[in-house]
Coordinates of C-alpha atoms and ligand atoms in Angstrom, one line a residue:
X25 CA -31.1 -37.6 -13.0
X26 CA -29.3 -34.2 -12.7
X27 CA -26.3 -34.4 -10.6
X28 CA -25.7 -31.9 -7.8
X29 CA -23.1 -29.6 -8.8
X30 CA -20.2 -28.7 -6.7
X31 CA -17.7 -25.8 -7.1
X32 CA -14.5 -26.3 -5.2
X33 CA -12.0 -23.3 -5.2
X34 CA -8.5 -24.2 -4.6
X35 CA -9.6 -27.9 -6.3
X36 CA -6.1 -28.3 -7.3
X37 CA -4.2 -28.0 -4.3
X38 CA -3.6 -30.4 -1.6
X39 CA -6.9 -30.9 0.2
X40 CA -8.9 -29.8 -2.8
X41 CA -7.6 -32.4 -5.1
X42 CA -8.7 -35.0 -2.5
X43 CA -12.0 -33.3 -2.0
X44 CA -12.8 -33.2 -5.6
X45 CA -11.8 -37.1 -6.1
X46 CA -14.3 -37.8 -3.0
X47 CA -17.0 -35.7 -4.2
X48 CA -17.1 -37.2 -7.6
X49 CA -16.7 -40.8 -6.1
X50 CA -20.2 -39.9 -4.4
X51 CA -21.8 -39.0 -7.8
X52 CA -21.4 -35.0 -7.9
X53 CA -20.5 -33.1 -10.8
X54 CA -17.4 -31.0 -9.7
X55 CA -16.1 -27.8 -11.1
X56 CA -12.7 -27.1 -9.8
X57 CA -11.5 -23.6 -10.0
X58 CA -7.9 -22.6 -9.4
X59 CA -5.0 -20.2 -10.3
X60 CA -2.4 -22.7 -9.9
X61 CA -0.5 -20.6 -7.8
X62 CA 0.5 -23.3 -5.1
X63 CA -1.9 -26.3 -6.5
X64 CA -0.7 -28.4 -9.3
X65 CA -2.2 -30.1 -12.4
X66 CA -0.5 -33.2 -11.2
X67 CA -2.7 -33.5 -8.2
X68 CA -5.8 -33.8 -10.3
X69 CA -4.6 -35.6 -13.6
X70 CA -6.2 -38.7 -12.7
X71 CA -9.6 -37.1 -12.5
X72 CA -9.4 -35.6 -16.0
X73 CA -10.8 -38.4 -17.7
X74 CA -14.1 -38.1 -15.6
X75 CA -16.6 -36.4 -17.6
X76 CA -18.1 -34.8 -14.5
X77 CA -15.2 -33.2 -13.8
X78 CA -13.9 -29.6 -15.2
X79 CA -11.2 -27.4 -14.6
X80 CA -11.6 -23.3 -14.9
X81 CA -8.1 -21.4 -14.2
X82 CA -9.3 -18.5 -12.6
X83 CA -8.2 -16.2 -9.6
X84 CA -11.1 -15.9 -7.0
X85 CA -10.3 -12.2 -6.3
X86 CA -12.0 -11.5 -9.3
X87 CA -16.0 -12.2 -9.8
X88 CA -16.8 -15.6 -11.1
X89 CA -20.1 -16.3 -12.6
X90 CA -21.3 -19.9 -12.8
X91 CA -24.0 -22.4 -11.9
X92 CA -23.7 -24.4 -9.0
X93 CA -25.6 -26.1 -5.7
X94 CA -22.9 -25.9 -3.5
X95 CA -19.6 -24.3 -2.9
X96 CA -16.5 -25.2 -1.3
X97 CA -14.1 -22.4 -0.7
X98 CA -10.6 -23.5 -0.4
X99 CA -8.5 -20.9 -2.7
X100 CA -5.7 -19.8 -0.4
X101 CA -2.0 -20.6 -0.2
X102 CA -1.6 -22.4 3.4
X103 CA 2.2 -22.9 4.0
X104 CA 4.0 -19.9 5.5
X105 CA 6.5 -20.1 2.7
X106 CA 3.9 -19.4 -0.1
X107 CA 1.5 -17.2 1.8
X108 CA 4.1 -14.7 2.7
X109 CA 5.8 -14.8 -0.7
X110 CA 3.2 -12.2 -1.8
X111 CA 1.5 -11.1 1.4
X112 CA -0.8 -8.7 0.0
X113 CA -2.1 -11.2 -2.2
X114 CA -2.8 -13.6 0.4
X115 CA -5.0 -11.1 2.2
X116 CA -6.7 -10.2 -1.1
X117 CA -7.3 -14.1 -1.7
X118 CA -9.0 -14.6 1.6
X119 CA -11.0 -11.5 1.8
X120 CA -11.8 -10.4 -1.8
X121 CA -12.1 -14.1 -2.3
X122 CA -14.4 -14.7 0.2
X123 CA -16.7 -11.6 -1.0
X124 CA -17.0 -12.8 -4.4
X125 CA -17.7 -16.6 -3.5
X126 CA -20.3 -15.4 -1.0
X127 CA -21.6 -13.1 -3.6
X128 CA -22.0 -16.1 -5.9
X129 CA -23.6 -18.3 -3.1
X130 CA -26.0 -15.4 -2.6
X131 CA -27.2 -15.0 -6.0
X132 CA -27.7 -18.9 -6.3
X133 CA -29.0 -19.3 -2.8
X134 CA -26.2 -21.9 -2.6
X135 CA -25.0 -23.4 0.5
X136 CA -21.1 -22.4 1.1
X137 CA -18.4 -23.9 3.1
X138 CA -15.0 -21.9 4.3
X139 CA -12.0 -23.5 5.0
X140 CA -10.9 -21.5 7.7
X141 CA -7.7 -22.3 10.1
X142 CA -6.6 -22.8 13.4
X143 CA -4.2 -20.2 12.8
X144 CA -7.3 -17.7 13.7
X145 CA -6.4 -18.9 17.2
X146 CA -2.9 -17.5 16.9
X147 CA -0.4 -18.0 19.7
X148 CA -3.3 -19.8 22.0
X149 CA -3.3 -18.7 25.7
X150 CA -6.0 -21.7 26.1
X151 CA -5.3 -25.2 25.5
X152 CA -6.7 -27.4 23.9
X153 CA -8.6 -25.0 21.8
X154 CA -12.6 -24.9 21.5
X155 CA -14.3 -23.1 19.1
X156 CA -15.6 -20.4 21.7
X157 CA -11.7 -19.2 22.3
X158 CA -11.4 -15.7 20.5
X159 CA -7.5 -16.1 19.7
X160 CA -4.4 -14.3 20.2
X161 CA -3.4 -13.0 16.9
X162 CA -0.6 -10.7 16.3
X163 CA -2.5 -8.1 13.5
X164 CA 0.8 -6.8 11.9
X165 CA 3.3 -9.9 12.0
X166 CA 4.4 -11.8 9.3
X167 CA 1.9 -14.4 9.6
X168 CA -0.9 -11.8 9.8
X169 CA -1.6 -11.8 6.1
X170 CA -2.7 -15.3 6.5
X171 CA -4.2 -15.2 10.1
X172 CA -6.1 -11.6 9.9
X173 CA -7.5 -12.7 6.3
X174 CA -8.7 -15.9 7.3
X175 CA -10.5 -14.0 10.5
X176 CA -12.0 -11.5 8.3
X177 CA -13.3 -14.0 5.8
X178 CA -15.2 -15.7 9.1
X179 CA -16.4 -12.4 9.7
X180 CA -17.8 -12.0 6.0
X181 CA -19.3 -15.8 6.2
X182 CA -21.3 -14.8 9.4
X183 CA -22.4 -11.6 8.3
X184 CA -23.7 -12.9 5.1
X185 CA -25.4 -15.5 7.2
X186 CA -27.1 -12.9 9.5
X187 CA -27.6 -10.2 6.7
X188 CA -28.8 -12.4 3.7
X189 CA -29.5 -15.7 5.5
X190 CA -26.9 -17.6 3.5
X191 CA -26.3 -21.2 4.6
X192 CA -22.6 -21.1 5.6
X193 CA -20.5 -23.6 6.9
X194 CA -17.2 -22.5 8.5
X195 CA -14.7 -25.1 9.5
X196 CA -11.2 -24.3 11.5
X197 CA -8.9 -26.7 9.8
X198 CA -5.9 -28.0 12.1
X199 CA -2.8 -29.1 10.5
X200 CA -3.2 -31.7 8.0
X201 CA -0.9 -33.9 6.3
X202 CA -0.8 -36.7 3.1
X203 CA -0.2 -37.2 -0.4
X204 CA -0.3 -34.3 -2.7
X205 CA 1.4 -31.9 -0.3
X206 CA 3.7 -29.7 -2.4
X207 CA 7.3 -30.8 -2.2
X208 CA 8.6 -27.4 -1.6
X209 CA 6.1 -25.8 0.8
X210 CA 8.3 -25.9 4.0
X211 CA 5.7 -27.7 5.9
X212 CA 7.0 -29.8 8.8
X213 CA 5.8 -33.3 7.6
X214 CA 6.9 -32.8 3.6
X215 CA 10.1 -31.1 4.8
X216 CA 11.1 -34.1 7.3
X217 CA 9.8 -36.7 5.0
X218 CA 12.0 -35.6 2.0
X219 CA 15.0 -34.7 4.1
X220 CA 14.9 -38.3 5.5
X221 CA 14.5 -40.0 1.9
X222 CA 17.3 -37.9 0.6
X223 CA 19.4 -38.7 3.8
X224 CA 20.0 -34.9 4.6
X225 CA 19.8 -33.5 7.7
X226 CA 16.4 -33.1 9.6
X227 CA 15.8 -29.6 10.4
X228 CA 14.1 -29.0 13.7
X229 CA 13.3 -25.4 14.5
X230 CA 13.9 -24.3 18.1
X231 CA 14.3 -27.1 20.6
X232 CA 11.6 -29.1 18.9
X233 CA 9.6 -29.0 22.2
X234 CA 6.7 -27.0 20.4
X235 CA 3.6 -29.4 19.7
X236 CA 1.2 -30.0 16.7
X237 CA -1.6 -32.3 16.1
X238 CA -1.3 -34.0 12.7
X239 CA -4.4 -35.3 10.9
X240 CA -4.2 -37.3 7.9
X241 CA -5.9 -36.1 4.7
X242 CA -8.7 -38.8 4.3
X243 CA -10.1 -38.4 7.9
X244 CA -10.0 -34.4 7.2
X245 CA -12.1 -34.6 3.7
X246 CA -14.4 -37.0 5.7
X247 CA -15.1 -34.4 8.4
X248 CA -15.5 -31.5 5.9
X249 CA -18.0 -33.4 3.7
X250 CA -19.9 -34.7 6.7
X251 CA -20.0 -30.7 8.0
X252 CA -21.2 -29.6 4.8
X253 CA -24.0 -32.5 4.3
X254 CA -25.3 -32.0 7.7
X255 CA -28.5 -30.4 7.2
X256 CA -29.1 -29.1 10.6
X257 CA -29.1 -25.5 10.1
X258 CA -27.8 -24.4 13.5
X259 CA -24.3 -26.2 12.7
X260 CA -23.2 -23.3 10.8
X261 CA -19.7 -23.5 13.0
X262 CA -17.2 -22.5 13.5
X263 CA -16.3 -26.1 13.7
X264 CA -12.8 -27.3 14.6
X265 CA -11.6 -30.2 12.5
X266 CA -8.4 -32.1 13.4
X267 CA -6.6 -34.9 15.1
X268 CA -6.4 -34.2 18.8
X269 CA -3.2 -36.4 19.4
X270 CA -0.6 -34.0 20.3
X271 CA 3.1 -34.5 19.3
X272 CA 6.2 -32.4 19.8
X273 CA 8.1 -31.7 16.5
X274 CA 11.1 -33.7 17.9
X275 CA 8.7 -36.9 18.3
X276 CA 7.8 -36.2 14.6
X277 CA 11.3 -35.9 13.6
X278 CA 12.1 -39.2 15.2
X279 CA 9.2 -41.2 14.0
X280 CA 10.0 -40.1 10.4
X281 CA 13.5 -41.4 10.8
X282 CA 12.3 -44.6 12.3
X283 CA 9.6 -45.1 9.3
X284 CA 12.0 -44.4 6.4
X285 CA 15.0 -46.3 8.2
X286 CA 17.1 -42.9 7.5
X287 CA 20.4 -42.2 8.6
X288 CA 19.6 -38.8 8.6
X289 CA 20.5 -36.6 11.7
X290 CA 18.7 -34.1 13.3
X291 CA 19.9 -30.5 13.5
X292 CA 18.3 -27.6 15.0
X293 CA 17.8 -24.3 13.0
X294 CA 16.2 -20.9 14.5
X295 CA 12.5 -20.8 15.2
X296 CA 10.5 -18.6 12.7
X297 CA 8.9 -15.4 14.3
X298 CA 5.1 -15.9 15.7
X299 CA 5.6 -19.8 15.5
X300 CA 2.9 -21.1 17.9
X301 CA 4.3 -23.2 21.1
X302 CA 1.3 -25.5 21.4
X303 CA -1.6 -26.5 19.1
X304 CA -4.4 -29.2 19.5
X305 CA -7.9 -29.1 18.6
X306 CA -10.9 -29.5 20.8
X307 CA -13.2 -31.6 18.5
X308 CA -15.9 -32.2 21.1
X309 CA -18.1 -30.2 18.8
X310 CA -17.7 -32.2 15.7
X311 CA -17.6 -35.5 17.6
X312 CA -21.0 -34.6 19.2
X313 CA -22.9 -33.3 16.0
X314 CA -21.4 -35.1 13.0
X315 CA -20.3 -38.3 15.0
X316 CA -16.6 -37.6 13.5
X317 CA -13.2 -38.6 14.7
X318 CA -10.1 -39.2 12.9
X319 CA -9.3 -42.7 12.3
X320 CA -5.7 -42.9 10.8
X321 CA -3.1 -42.7 13.3
X322 CA 0.0 -40.7 12.9
X323 CA 2.5 -43.7 12.0
X324 CA -0.1 -45.3 9.2
X325 CA -0.5 -41.6 7.7
X326 CA 3.4 -41.1 7.8
X327 CA 3.8 -44.3 6.1
X328 CA 1.4 -43.4 3.1
X329 CA 3.0 -40.0 3.0
X330 CA 6.4 -41.5 2.8
X331 CA 5.2 -43.7 0.0
X332 CA 3.9 -40.8 -1.9
X333 CA 7.0 -38.9 -1.6
X334 CA 9.2 -41.9 -2.4
X335 CA 7.2 -42.2 -5.8
X336 CA 7.5 -38.4 -6.5
X337 CA 11.5 -38.5 -6.0
X338 CA 11.7 -41.4 -8.1
X339 CA 9.8 -39.9 -11.0
X340 CA 12.0 -36.8 -11.1
Ligands
LIG430 P1 -2.6 -25.5 -1.1 O1 -1.7 -24.4 -1.3 O2 -2.2 -27.0 -1.5 O3 -4.0 -25.4 -2.0 C1 -4.7 -23.9 -1.9 C2 -5.2 -23.9 -3.5 O4 -5.5 -22.7 -3.6 C3 -4.0 -24.1 -4.5 O5 -4.2 -24.9 -5.6 C4 -3.9 -22.7 -5.2 O6 -3.3 -22.5 -6.5 C5 -5.3 -22.3 -5.0 N1 -5.2 -20.6 -4.8 C6 -4.3 -19.8 -4.3 N2 -4.7 -18.5 -4.2 C7 -5.8 -18.5 -5.2 C8 -6.7 -17.6 -5.8 N3 -6.4 -16.2 -5.6 N4 -7.6 -17.9 -6.8 C9 -7.7 -19.2 -7.0 N5 -7.1 -20.2 -6.4 C10 -6.1 -20.1 -5.7 O7 -3.2 -25.5 0.4 P2 -4.1 -26.9 1.0 O8 -3.2 -27.4 2.2 O9 -4.7 -27.5 0.5 O10 -5.1 -25.9 1.9 C11 -6.5 -25.3 1.1 C12 -7.4 -24.6 2.3 O11 -7.3 -25.5 3.8 C13 -6.6 -23.4 2.4 O12 -7.6 -22.4 2.3 C14 -5.9 -23.4 3.6 O13 -6.0 -22.4 4.4 C15 -6.9 -24.2 4.4 N6 -6.2 -25.1 5.6 C16 -5.2 -25.9 5.3 C17 -4.5 -26.5 6.5 C18 -3.5 -27.7 6.1 O14 -3.0 -28.1 7.0 N7 -3.3 -28.4 4.9 C19 -4.7 -26.0 7.6 C20 -5.7 -25.2 8.0 C21 -6.2 -24.6 6.9
LIG431 N1 -20.1 -12.1 -7.3 C1 -19.6 -13.2 -8.2 N2 -20.7 -13.8 -8.8 C2 -21.8 -13.6 -8.6 C3 -22.4 -12.8 -8.0 C4 -21.5 -11.9 -7.4 O1 -18.4 -13.1 -8.3 O2 -22.5 -14.7 -9.3 C5 -19.2 -11.1 -6.8 C6 -19.3 -9.6 -7.2 O3 -18.1 -9.6 -7.6 C7 -20.0 -9.0 -6.1 C8 -19.6 -9.8 -4.8 O4 -19.8 -11.1 -5.5 O5 -19.2 -7.5 -6.1 C9 -20.4 -9.6 -3.5 O6 -21.5 -9.6 -4.1 P1 -22.9 -9.0 -3.6 O7 -24.3 -9.6 -4.0 O8 -22.8 -9.5 -2.0 O9 -22.6 -7.6 -3.2 P2 -22.8 -6.4 -4.4 O10 -22.8 -6.9 -5.8 O11 -24.0 -5.7 -4.1 O12 -21.6 -5.8 -4.3
LIG432 N1 9.1 -27.1 11.5 C1 10.1 -27.7 11.8 N2 11.3 -28.1 10.7 C2 10.7 -27.7 9.4 C3 9.6 -27.2 9.3 C4 8.8 -26.9 10.2 O1 10.8 -27.6 12.8 O2 11.5 -28.1 8.5 C5 8.6 -26.5 12.8 C6 7.7 -25.3 12.8 O3 8.7 -24.1 13.3 C7 6.2 -25.6 13.8 C8 5.9 -26.8 13.0 O4 7.0 -27.5 12.8 O5 6.7 -25.3 15.0 C9 5.0 -26.8 12.0 O6 5.1 -26.1 11.0 P1 4.2 -25.9 9.9 O7 4.7 -24.7 9.0 O8 4.4 -27.3 9.1 O9 2.9 -25.5 10.3 P2 2.2 -24.6 11.1 O10 3.3 -23.7 11.9 O11 1.3 -23.7 10.4 O12 1.4 -25.4 12.3

């Protein structure tokens, strides 16, 4: 029997590598397209023996001609350090990348998933954020290349849907963490875990009273696949996926110190510009349409993440 062939752009990144693994487990043939800007071969090494897994080194800002049944478009650096390294390239990846993948989906009549982000809500004035909220985004700040790039990609997805009847799934992903996060990406979970394991100071930016809601990666990938596989045409999104349990950054630091048994101390550093004060997803839509909700609590997910980084540090 012919296997369903799935393209995953950004497939060697943090989320992409878990997604490729799950799709292979489900019996799909997977083509992973990545330019290895932030992704790493080590994330997908364990998949290379699988004859139904294929890697293509390619930048999605250039046209791509492959034959597939479904596309998951994840290519885009996700952490501020990485997306601010070359902001023009970040916007190009989101916008030109979306145009090329939508053009590909149009030619193939393939269903296409977009990894959008809670950052489309900017620094939200509404709490928690439901999909109907239009956001409060600075168009000219340091985060704009990412936020506005992702917003423009959403626009393109909906216009291809309206103009060309494309089957789209637009997913707004909230903070996700777990194994395969890059060591150097500056995101809060990887920073705190590595600092704690090395016995270094834990760097809380600002007073640490800002909040985030952290979703463990297996829960996220489960939600993404359920959304994509849901055949009801009206569920095109945008759909929030994330964990609604909200914690302050200080609470996160304390949990990491506790779980690692580290002697690290908390120190405070300046808050980056445009850093949102509060973020929590309203996941009513995902719960009602997909029957999905996160199952891994913060301490369980953190313990698995700590184990991963411990192994990585020991192997250096
Ligand atoms: P990541 O940086 O680990 O993965 C992104 C992948 O895309 C990397 O493998 C990178 O090499 C690749 N890539 C970047 N530019 C590319 C290009 N021009 N052509 C081809 N490949 C390119 O980040 P992640 O956390 O796995 O994020 C995956 C997707 O999910 C991103 O689109 C991100 O915006 C979105 N997202 C992630 C989170 C999160 O908390 N992790 C939250 C919201 C949205
Ligand atoms: N494209 C691609 N692969 C394909 C088909 C299209 O990469 O299999 C790219 C191509 O670069 C094109 C873009 O997708 O510019 C948008 O395609 P679309 O058909 O929407 O627009 P057009 O070709 O008319 O510009
Ligand atoms: N943060 C922190 N210390 C760090 C890294 C991040 O206090 O070493 C804070 C950051 O200011 C923000 C929150 O943690 O308020 C989440 O930051 P991250 O970059 O992980 O994600 P995002 O801001 O995109 O949600």
